[in-house]
XYZ file of C-alpha atoms in Angstrom:
556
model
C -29.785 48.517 -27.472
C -26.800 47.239 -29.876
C -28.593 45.498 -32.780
C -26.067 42.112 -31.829
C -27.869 42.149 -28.690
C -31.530 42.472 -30.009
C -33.939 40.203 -28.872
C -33.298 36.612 -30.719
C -36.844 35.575 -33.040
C -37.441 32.811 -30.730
C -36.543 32.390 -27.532
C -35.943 29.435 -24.699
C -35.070 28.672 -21.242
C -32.252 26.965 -19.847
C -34.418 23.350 -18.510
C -33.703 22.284 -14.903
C -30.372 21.244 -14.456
C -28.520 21.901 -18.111
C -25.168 23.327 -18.214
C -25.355 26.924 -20.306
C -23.317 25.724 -23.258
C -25.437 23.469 -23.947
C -27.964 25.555 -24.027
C -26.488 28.039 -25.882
C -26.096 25.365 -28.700
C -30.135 24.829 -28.480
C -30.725 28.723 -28.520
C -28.845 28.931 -31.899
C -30.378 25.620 -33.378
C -33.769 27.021 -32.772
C -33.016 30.096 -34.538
C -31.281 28.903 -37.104
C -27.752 30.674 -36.485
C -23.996 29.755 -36.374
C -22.482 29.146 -33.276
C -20.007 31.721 -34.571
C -22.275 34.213 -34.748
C -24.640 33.659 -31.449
C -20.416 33.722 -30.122
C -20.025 36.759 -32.025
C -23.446 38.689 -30.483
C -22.241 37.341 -26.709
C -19.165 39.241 -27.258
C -20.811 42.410 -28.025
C -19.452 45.091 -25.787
C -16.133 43.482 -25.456
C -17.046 40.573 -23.394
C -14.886 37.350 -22.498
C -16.274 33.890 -23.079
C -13.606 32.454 -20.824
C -15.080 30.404 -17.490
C -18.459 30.653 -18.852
C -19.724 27.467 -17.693
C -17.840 28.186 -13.851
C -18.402 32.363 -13.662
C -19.674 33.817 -17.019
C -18.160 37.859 -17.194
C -21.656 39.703 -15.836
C -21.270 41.430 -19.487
C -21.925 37.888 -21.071
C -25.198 37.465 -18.799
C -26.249 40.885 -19.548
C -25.867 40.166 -23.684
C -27.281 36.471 -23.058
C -30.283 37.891 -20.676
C -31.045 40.682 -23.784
C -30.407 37.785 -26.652
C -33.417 35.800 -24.783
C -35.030 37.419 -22.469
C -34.000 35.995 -19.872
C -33.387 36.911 -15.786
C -30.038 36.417 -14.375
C -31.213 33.877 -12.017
C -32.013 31.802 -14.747
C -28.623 32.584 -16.356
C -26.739 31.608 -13.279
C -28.571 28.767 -12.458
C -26.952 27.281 -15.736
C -23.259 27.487 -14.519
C -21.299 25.778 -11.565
C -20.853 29.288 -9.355
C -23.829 28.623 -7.743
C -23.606 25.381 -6.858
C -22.277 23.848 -3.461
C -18.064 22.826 -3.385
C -17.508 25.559 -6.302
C -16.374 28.631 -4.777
C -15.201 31.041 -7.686
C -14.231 33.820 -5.244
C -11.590 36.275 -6.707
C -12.510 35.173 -10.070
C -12.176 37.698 -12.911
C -13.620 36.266 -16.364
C -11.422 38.936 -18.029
C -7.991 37.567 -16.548
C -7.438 33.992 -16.819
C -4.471 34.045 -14.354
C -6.919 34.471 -11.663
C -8.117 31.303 -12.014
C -5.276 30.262 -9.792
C -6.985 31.488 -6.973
C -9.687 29.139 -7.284
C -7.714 26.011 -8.170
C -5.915 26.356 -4.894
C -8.470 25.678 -3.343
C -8.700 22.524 -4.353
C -10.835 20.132 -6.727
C -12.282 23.102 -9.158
C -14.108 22.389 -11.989
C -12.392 20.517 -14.555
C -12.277 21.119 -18.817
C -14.933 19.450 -20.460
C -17.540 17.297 -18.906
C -18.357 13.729 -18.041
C -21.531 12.046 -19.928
C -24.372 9.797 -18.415
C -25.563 8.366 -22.203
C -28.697 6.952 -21.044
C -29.656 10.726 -20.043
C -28.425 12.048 -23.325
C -30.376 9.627 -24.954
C -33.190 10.906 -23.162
C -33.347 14.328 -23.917
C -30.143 15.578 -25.583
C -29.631 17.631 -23.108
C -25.730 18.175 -21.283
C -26.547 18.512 -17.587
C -24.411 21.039 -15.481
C -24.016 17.855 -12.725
C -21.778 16.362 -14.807
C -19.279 19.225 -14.530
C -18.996 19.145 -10.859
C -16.091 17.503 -9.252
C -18.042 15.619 -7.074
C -20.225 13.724 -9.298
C -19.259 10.402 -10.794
C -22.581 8.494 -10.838
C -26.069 8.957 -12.405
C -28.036 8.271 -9.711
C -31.323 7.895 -11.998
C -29.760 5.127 -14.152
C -27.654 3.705 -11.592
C -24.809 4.084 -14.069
C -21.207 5.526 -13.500
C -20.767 8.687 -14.983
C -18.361 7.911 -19.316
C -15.507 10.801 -18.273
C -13.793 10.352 -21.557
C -14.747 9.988 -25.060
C -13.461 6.597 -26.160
C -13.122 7.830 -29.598
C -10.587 11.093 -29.027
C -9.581 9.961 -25.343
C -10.670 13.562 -23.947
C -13.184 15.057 -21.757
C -16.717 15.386 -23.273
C -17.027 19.341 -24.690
C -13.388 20.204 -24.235
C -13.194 22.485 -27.016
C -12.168 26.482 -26.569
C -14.522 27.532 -27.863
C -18.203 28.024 -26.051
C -19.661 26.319 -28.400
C -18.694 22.981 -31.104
C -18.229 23.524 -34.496
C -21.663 24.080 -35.701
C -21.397 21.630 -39.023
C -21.302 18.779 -36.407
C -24.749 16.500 -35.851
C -25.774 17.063 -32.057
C -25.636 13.244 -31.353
C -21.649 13.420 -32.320
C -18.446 14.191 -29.537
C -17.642 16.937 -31.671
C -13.595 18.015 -29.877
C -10.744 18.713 -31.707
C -9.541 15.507 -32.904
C -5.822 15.109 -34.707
C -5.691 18.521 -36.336
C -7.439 21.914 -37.273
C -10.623 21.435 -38.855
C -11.038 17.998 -37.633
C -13.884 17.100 -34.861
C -14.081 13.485 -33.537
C -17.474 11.964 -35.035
C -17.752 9.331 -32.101
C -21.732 8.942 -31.820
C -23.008 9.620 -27.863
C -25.709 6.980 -28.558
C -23.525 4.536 -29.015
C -21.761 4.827 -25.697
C -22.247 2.678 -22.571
C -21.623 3.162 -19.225
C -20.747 0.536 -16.396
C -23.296 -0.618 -13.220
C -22.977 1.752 -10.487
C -22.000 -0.378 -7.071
C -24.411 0.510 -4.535
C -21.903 1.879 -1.869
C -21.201 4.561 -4.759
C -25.033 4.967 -5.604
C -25.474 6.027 -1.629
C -23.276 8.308 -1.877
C -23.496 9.712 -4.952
C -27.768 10.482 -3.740
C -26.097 12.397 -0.410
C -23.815 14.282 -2.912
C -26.685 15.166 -5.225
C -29.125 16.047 -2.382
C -26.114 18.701 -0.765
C -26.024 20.080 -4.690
C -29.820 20.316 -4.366
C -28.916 22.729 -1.432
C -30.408 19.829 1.311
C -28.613 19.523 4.696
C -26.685 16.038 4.826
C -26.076 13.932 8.309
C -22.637 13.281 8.927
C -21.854 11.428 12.156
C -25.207 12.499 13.433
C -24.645 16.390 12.594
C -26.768 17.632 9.775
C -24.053 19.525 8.149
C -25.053 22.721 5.315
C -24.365 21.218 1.967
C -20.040 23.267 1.361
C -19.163 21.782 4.857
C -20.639 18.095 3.848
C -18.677 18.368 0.879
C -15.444 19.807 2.373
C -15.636 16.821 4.670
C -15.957 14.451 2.241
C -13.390 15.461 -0.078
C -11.060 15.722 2.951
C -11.253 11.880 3.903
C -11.141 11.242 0.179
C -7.960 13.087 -0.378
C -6.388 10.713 3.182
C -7.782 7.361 2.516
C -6.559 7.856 -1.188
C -2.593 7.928 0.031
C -3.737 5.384 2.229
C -4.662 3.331 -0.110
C -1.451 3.768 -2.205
C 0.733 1.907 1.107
C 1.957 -1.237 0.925
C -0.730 -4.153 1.475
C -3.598 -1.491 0.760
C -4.318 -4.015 -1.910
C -5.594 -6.813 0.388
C -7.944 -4.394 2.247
C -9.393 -1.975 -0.592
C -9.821 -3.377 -4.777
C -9.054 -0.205 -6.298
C -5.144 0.420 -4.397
C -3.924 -0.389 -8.027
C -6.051 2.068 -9.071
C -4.874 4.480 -7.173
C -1.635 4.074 -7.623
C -1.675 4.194 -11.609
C -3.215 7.770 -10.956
C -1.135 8.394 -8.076
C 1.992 8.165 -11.207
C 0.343 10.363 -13.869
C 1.803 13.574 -12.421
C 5.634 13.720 -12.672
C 6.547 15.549 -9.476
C 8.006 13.198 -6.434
C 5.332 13.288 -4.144
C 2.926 11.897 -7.368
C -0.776 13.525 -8.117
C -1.685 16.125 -5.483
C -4.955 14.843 -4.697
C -5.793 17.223 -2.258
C -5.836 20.075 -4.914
C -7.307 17.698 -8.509
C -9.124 14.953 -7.500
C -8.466 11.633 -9.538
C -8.766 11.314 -13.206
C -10.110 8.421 -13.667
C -14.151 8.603 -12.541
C -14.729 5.054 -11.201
C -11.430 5.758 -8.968
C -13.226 8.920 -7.783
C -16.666 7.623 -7.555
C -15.278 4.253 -5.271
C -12.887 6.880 -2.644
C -15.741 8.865 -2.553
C -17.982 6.217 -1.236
C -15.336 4.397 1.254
C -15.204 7.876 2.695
C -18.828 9.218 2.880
C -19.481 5.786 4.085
C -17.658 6.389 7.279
C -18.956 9.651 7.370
C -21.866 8.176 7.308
C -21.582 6.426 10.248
C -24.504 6.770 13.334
C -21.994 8.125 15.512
C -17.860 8.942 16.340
C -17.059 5.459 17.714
C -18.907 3.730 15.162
C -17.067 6.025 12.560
C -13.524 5.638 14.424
C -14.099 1.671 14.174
C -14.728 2.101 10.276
C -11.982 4.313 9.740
C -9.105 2.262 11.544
C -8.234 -0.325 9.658
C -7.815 2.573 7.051
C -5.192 4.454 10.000
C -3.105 0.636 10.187
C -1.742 1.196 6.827
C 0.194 4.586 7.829
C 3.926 4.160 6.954
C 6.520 4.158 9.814
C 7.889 7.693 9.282
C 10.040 10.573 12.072
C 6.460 12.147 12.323
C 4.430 9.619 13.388
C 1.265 8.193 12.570
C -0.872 11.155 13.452
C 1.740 13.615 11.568
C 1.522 11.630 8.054
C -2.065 11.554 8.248
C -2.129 15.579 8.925
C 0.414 15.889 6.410
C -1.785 14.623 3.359
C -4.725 16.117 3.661
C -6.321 19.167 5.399
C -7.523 18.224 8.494
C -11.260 19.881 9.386
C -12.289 19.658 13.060
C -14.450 16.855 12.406
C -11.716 14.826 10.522
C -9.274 15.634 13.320
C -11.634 14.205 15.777
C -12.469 11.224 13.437
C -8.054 10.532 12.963
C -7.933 11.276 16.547
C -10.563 8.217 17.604
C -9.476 5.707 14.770
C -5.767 6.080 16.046
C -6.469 5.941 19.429
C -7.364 2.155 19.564
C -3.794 1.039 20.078
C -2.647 3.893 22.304
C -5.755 3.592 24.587
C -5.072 -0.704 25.370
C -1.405 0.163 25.927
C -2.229 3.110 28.483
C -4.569 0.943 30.121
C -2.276 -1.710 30.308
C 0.696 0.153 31.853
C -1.682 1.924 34.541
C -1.164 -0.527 37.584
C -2.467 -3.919 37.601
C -4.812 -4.916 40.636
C -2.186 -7.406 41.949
C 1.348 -9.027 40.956
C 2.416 -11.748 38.891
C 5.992 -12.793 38.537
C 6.671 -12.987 34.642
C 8.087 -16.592 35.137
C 4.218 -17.190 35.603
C 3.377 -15.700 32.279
C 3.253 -18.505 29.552
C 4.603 -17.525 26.043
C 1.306 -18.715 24.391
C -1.507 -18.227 26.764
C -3.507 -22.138 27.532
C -6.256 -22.836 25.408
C -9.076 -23.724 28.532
C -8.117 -20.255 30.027
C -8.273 -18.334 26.888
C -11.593 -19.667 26.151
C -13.326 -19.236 29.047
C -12.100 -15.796 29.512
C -11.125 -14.113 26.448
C -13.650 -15.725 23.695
C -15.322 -13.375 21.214
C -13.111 -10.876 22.321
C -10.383 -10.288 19.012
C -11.125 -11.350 15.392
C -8.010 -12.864 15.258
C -6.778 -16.242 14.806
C -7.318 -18.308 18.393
C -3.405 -19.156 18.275
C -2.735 -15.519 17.446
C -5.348 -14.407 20.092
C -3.335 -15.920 22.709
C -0.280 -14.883 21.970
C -1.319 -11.202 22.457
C -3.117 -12.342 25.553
C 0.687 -13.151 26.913
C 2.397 -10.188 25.570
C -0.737 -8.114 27.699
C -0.028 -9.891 30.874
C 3.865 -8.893 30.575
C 2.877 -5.599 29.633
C 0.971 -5.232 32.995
C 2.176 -7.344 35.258
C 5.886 -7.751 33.602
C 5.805 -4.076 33.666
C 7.105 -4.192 30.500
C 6.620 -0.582 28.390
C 6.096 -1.398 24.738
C 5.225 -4.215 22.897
C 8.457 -5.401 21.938
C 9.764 -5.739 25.647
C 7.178 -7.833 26.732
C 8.092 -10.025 23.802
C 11.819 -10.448 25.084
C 10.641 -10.776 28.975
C 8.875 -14.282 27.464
C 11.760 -14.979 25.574
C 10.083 -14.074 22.341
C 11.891 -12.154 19.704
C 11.389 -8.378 19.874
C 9.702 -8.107 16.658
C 7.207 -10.827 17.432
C 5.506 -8.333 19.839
C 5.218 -5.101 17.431
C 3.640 -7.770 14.573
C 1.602 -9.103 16.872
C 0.321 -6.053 18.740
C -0.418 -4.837 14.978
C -2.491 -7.816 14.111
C -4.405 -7.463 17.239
C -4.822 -3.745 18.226
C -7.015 -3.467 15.947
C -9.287 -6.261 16.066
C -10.759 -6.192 19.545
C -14.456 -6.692 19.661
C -14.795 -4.994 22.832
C -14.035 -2.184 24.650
C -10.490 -1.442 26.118
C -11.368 -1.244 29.565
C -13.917 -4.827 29.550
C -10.604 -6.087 27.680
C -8.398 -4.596 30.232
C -10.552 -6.510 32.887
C -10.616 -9.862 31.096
C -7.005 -9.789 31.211
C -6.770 -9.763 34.743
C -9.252 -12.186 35.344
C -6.853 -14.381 33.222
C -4.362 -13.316 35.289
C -5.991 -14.212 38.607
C -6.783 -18.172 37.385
C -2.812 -18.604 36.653
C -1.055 -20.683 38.668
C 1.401 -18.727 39.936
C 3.618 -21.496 41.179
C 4.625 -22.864 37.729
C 7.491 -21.410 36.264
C 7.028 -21.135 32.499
C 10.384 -19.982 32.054
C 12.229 -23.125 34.029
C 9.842 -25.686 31.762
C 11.440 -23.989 29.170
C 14.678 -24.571 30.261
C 13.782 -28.363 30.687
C 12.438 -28.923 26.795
C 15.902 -27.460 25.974
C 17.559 -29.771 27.490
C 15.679 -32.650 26.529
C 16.484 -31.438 22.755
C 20.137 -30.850 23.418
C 20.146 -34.410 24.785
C 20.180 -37.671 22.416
C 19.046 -41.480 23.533
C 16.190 -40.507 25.033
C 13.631 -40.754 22.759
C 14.322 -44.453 21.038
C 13.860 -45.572 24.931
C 11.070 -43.685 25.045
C 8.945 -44.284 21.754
C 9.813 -48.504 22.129
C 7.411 -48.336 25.575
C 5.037 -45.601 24.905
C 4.627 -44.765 21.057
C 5.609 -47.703 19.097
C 6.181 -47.613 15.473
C 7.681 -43.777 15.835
C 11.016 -43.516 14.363
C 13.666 -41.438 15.995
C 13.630 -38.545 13.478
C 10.423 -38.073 14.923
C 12.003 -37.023 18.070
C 11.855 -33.136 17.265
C 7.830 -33.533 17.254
C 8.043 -34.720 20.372
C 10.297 -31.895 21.443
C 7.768 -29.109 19.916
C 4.722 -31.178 21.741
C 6.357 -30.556 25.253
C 7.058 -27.219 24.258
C 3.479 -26.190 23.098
C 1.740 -28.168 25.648
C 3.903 -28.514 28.519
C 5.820 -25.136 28.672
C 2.996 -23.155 26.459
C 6.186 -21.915 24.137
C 5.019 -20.177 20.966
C 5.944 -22.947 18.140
C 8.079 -21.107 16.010
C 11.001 -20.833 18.846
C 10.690 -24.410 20.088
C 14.352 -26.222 20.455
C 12.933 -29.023 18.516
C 13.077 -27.171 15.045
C 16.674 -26.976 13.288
C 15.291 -24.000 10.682
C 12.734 -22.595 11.173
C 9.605 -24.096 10.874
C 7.386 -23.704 7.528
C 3.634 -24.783 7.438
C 4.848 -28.537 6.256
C 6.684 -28.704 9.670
C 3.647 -27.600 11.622
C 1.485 -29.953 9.699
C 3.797 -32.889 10.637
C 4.303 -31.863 14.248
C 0.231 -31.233 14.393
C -0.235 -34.595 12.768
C 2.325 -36.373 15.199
C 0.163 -34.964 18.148
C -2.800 -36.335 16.854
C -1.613 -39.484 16.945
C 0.012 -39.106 20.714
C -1.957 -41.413 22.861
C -3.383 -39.993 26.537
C -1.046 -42.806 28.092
C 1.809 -41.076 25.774
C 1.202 -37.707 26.672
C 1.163 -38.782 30.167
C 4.686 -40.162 29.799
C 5.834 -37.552 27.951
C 4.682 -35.069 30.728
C 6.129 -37.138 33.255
C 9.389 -37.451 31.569
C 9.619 -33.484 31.640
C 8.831 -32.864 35.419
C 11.853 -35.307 36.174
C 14.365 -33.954 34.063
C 16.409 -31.055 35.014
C 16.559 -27.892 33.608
C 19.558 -27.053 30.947
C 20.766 -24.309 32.909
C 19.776 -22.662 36.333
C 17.486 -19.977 35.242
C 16.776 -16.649 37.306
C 13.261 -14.992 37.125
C 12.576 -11.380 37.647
C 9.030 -10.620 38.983
């Protein structure tokens, strides 16, 4: 045996869970030798100290195993090649360009590590965990993971070398700080990390258990620890773009987050997340949780439900919404099933609703804003929308199945509505019902079968528009049935018929010159509160006897 390699005076094992250059630093502080030279002995037979925390070259094992007698399992145990997510196939220690074939695969191990300084504090000891791209959290401290050294703004350990410069304290950062020979002296202890959220502290104890080599549940599947961590770095990678879209902001609190890293690559398309996760820990720690915590989920459906609001905030594109979300990430049969569920929400109410309806109804019947009494009794605790906005999309339904009407924005202009107020609306709502399409499908004929099908909705609103295109009226009116009104007051009266008596939606009613702002629907709201029964009667009354504007035609 080469007398570099002889057996060290006193020798150590790696303890459970330490990253080999840190131990490496203990082995020579024990024996009371540079790091250069305990470098210099590793070297022996022309050996590479690149990747020796990922894949050490099998020559640097053999030297190390000599140095302190010690087995390769223990050796390996103390880098990231044998832990779950790090596959360092094709690796060769001795040429560095084939570390491209393990980047490509997405999220390898990064420079440097990350730091939990209550564990360092501890023990002194750099864990191999915090290497691993999918850790962000100490799980034992309940404390995010520091992945920068505040003092030199790098990784933790990012020097070349395998070791730091051995005239540095242990408690010290010790990288190469604004020139040669210069080590930043920023003291570990000293460090403080932020409160863990407990969405991020579930999921960081599944990601530690799958490193621990445990089986992990997802959607009811115990999956082997690479496939639970392919899945969740899959989602990540989606609902991270996702949450870069306009309005992400209102739904998720770290969009701006992910936008800031989304702009630290200069390329068009922004960070490739799908091959480096984010920078920035807490970013990575918070998109790993909103993932794994659909993933999480009991079952599909339940999963599906999580993961569509997430789906809503696709961006129109010539693919569609199922080809942007393949597009930006890499879609595992799980996660196809999972897209394929969340997405299918909307598609699944419109087929139902264009299959054939169990009778007809004319669309003159069809109101623009569905009656309050008949929404309530039939379609209550059905959408977790606004009650106004509720039945609005019950109308649009009924002239999608009974209007025969084939997309959202049709049944919008078969209610005179404009086109666009059916898309935004069938967006708002899509989404939020509580119950199943085809109980939904059902309450919407049950609506349809309590109403009246001899009142033409259409011909009412022909009548408020001619009331509002006719002047004189109202003074008359107001002196014998709402006294005190003045005649500018005449447009609330206007909007009242056309809420009440021709169920209009209130943003199109004749009575508005501009359209209406929330001060004009306070007023009008206000001026109906204040509309005797007698009143409304008159009002009413008024409206049956006047004719309609123009002779309207309805289609059935």
């Amino acid at each position: 045996m080469p007398a570099d390699v002889a057996r060290l005076p006193v020798t150590i094992a790696p303890a459970a869970g330490e990253a080999i250059d840190g131990f490496l630093e203990r082995l020579a502080a024990v024996n009371d030798i540079t790091h250069p030279d305990l470098t210099r002995r590793l070297r022996t037979g022309h050996a590479s100290t690149a990747f020796l925390t990922v894949a050490p070259d099998p020559q640097i094992a053999s030297n190390l195993a000599a140095l302190a007698v010690l087995d390769t399992a223990a050796i390996n145990a103390a880098t990231l090649s044998g832990m779950p997510g790090i596959d360092t196939t094709g690796l060769d220690p001795r040429d560095r360009a084939s570390w491209r074939i393990v980047a490509s695969r997405g999220w390898p191990p990064e420079r440097g590590t990350a730091l939990c300084p209550s564990c360092f504090r501890a023990d002194g000891l750099w864990r191999l965990a915090w290497r691993h791209p999918w850790v962000t959290t100490c799980a034992r401290h309940k404390r995010r993971l520091v992945g920068t050294c505040p003092g030199c703004g790098l990784r933790f350990r990012s020097h070349r070398t395998p070791m730091r410069a051995v005239d540095l304290p242990h408690q010290v950062c010790g990288n190469p700080d604004r020139g040669r020979g210069q080590n930043c002296l920023q003291l570990l202890a000293d460090l403080d990390a932020d409160p863990a959220p407990d969405a991020v502290l579930a999921t960081q104890r599944r990601i530690d258990a799958a490193l621990e080599g445990e089986r992990v549940t997802v959607l009811s599947d115990a999956l082997e620890p690479d496939a639970y961590l392919a899945e969740v770095k899959t989602l990540t990678v989606l609902m991270l773009h996702l949450a870069t879209q306009p309005g992400a902001e209102e739904w998720v609190s770290w969009a701006n987050a992910a936008r800031t890293d989304r702009c630290r690559s200069g390329a068009d398309r922004g960070a490739r997340w799908g091959l480096a996760p984010p920078e920035d820990l807490a970013l990575r720690g918070d998109a790993l949780a909103a993932a794994d915590a659909i993933l999480s989920q009991p079952d599909l459906e339940n999963a599906a439900e999580a993961l569509h609001p997430w789906t809503e905030l696709t961006p129109a594109c010539n693919d569609g919404q199922l080809g942007w979300l393949a597009d930006h990430t890499t879609m595992t049969p799980t996660l196809s099933r999972l897209v394929m569920s969340a997405t299918a929400a909307r598609r699944r109410l419109s087929t139902l609703l264009d299959h054939d309806a169990p009778g007809r109804l004319t669309v003159a019947a069809i109101p623009q804003v569905l009656p309050a009494a008949i929404y309530a009794r039939h379609l209550s605790g059905m959408l977790d929308v606004r009650e106004q906005t509720g039945r609005l999309f019950a109308s649009l339904c009924l002239a999608r199945r009974y209007a025969l009407a084939k997309t959202w924005s049709e049944a919008a202009t078969r209610l005179h509505l404009p086109a666009e107020t059916g898309n935004k609306t069938a967006r708002a709502c899509s989404g939020d019902v509580l119950v199943r399409p085809d109980a939904f499908i059902n309450a919407i004929d049950d609506v349809a079968a309590h109403l009246d099908a001899d009142i033409d909705h259409r011909l009412r609103e022909s009548v408020v528009r001619h009331l509002a295109a006719t002047s004189g009226w109202y003074r008359h009116w107001a002196r014998r049935h709402h006294r005190g009104s003045h005649v500018t007051s005449r447009s609330y009266a206007i909007t009242w018929l056309w809420t009440d008596y021709a169920h209009g939606h209130i943003d199109v009613s004749p009575g508005w010159q501009h359209p209406p702002d929330h001060h004009d629907r306070d007023r009008c709201r206000a001026y109906s509160a204040r509309l005797s029964p007698a009143a409304r009667q008159a009002l009413t009354a008024l409206a049956m006897t006047t004719p309609p504007l123009i002779t309207t035609r309805t289609t059935p």
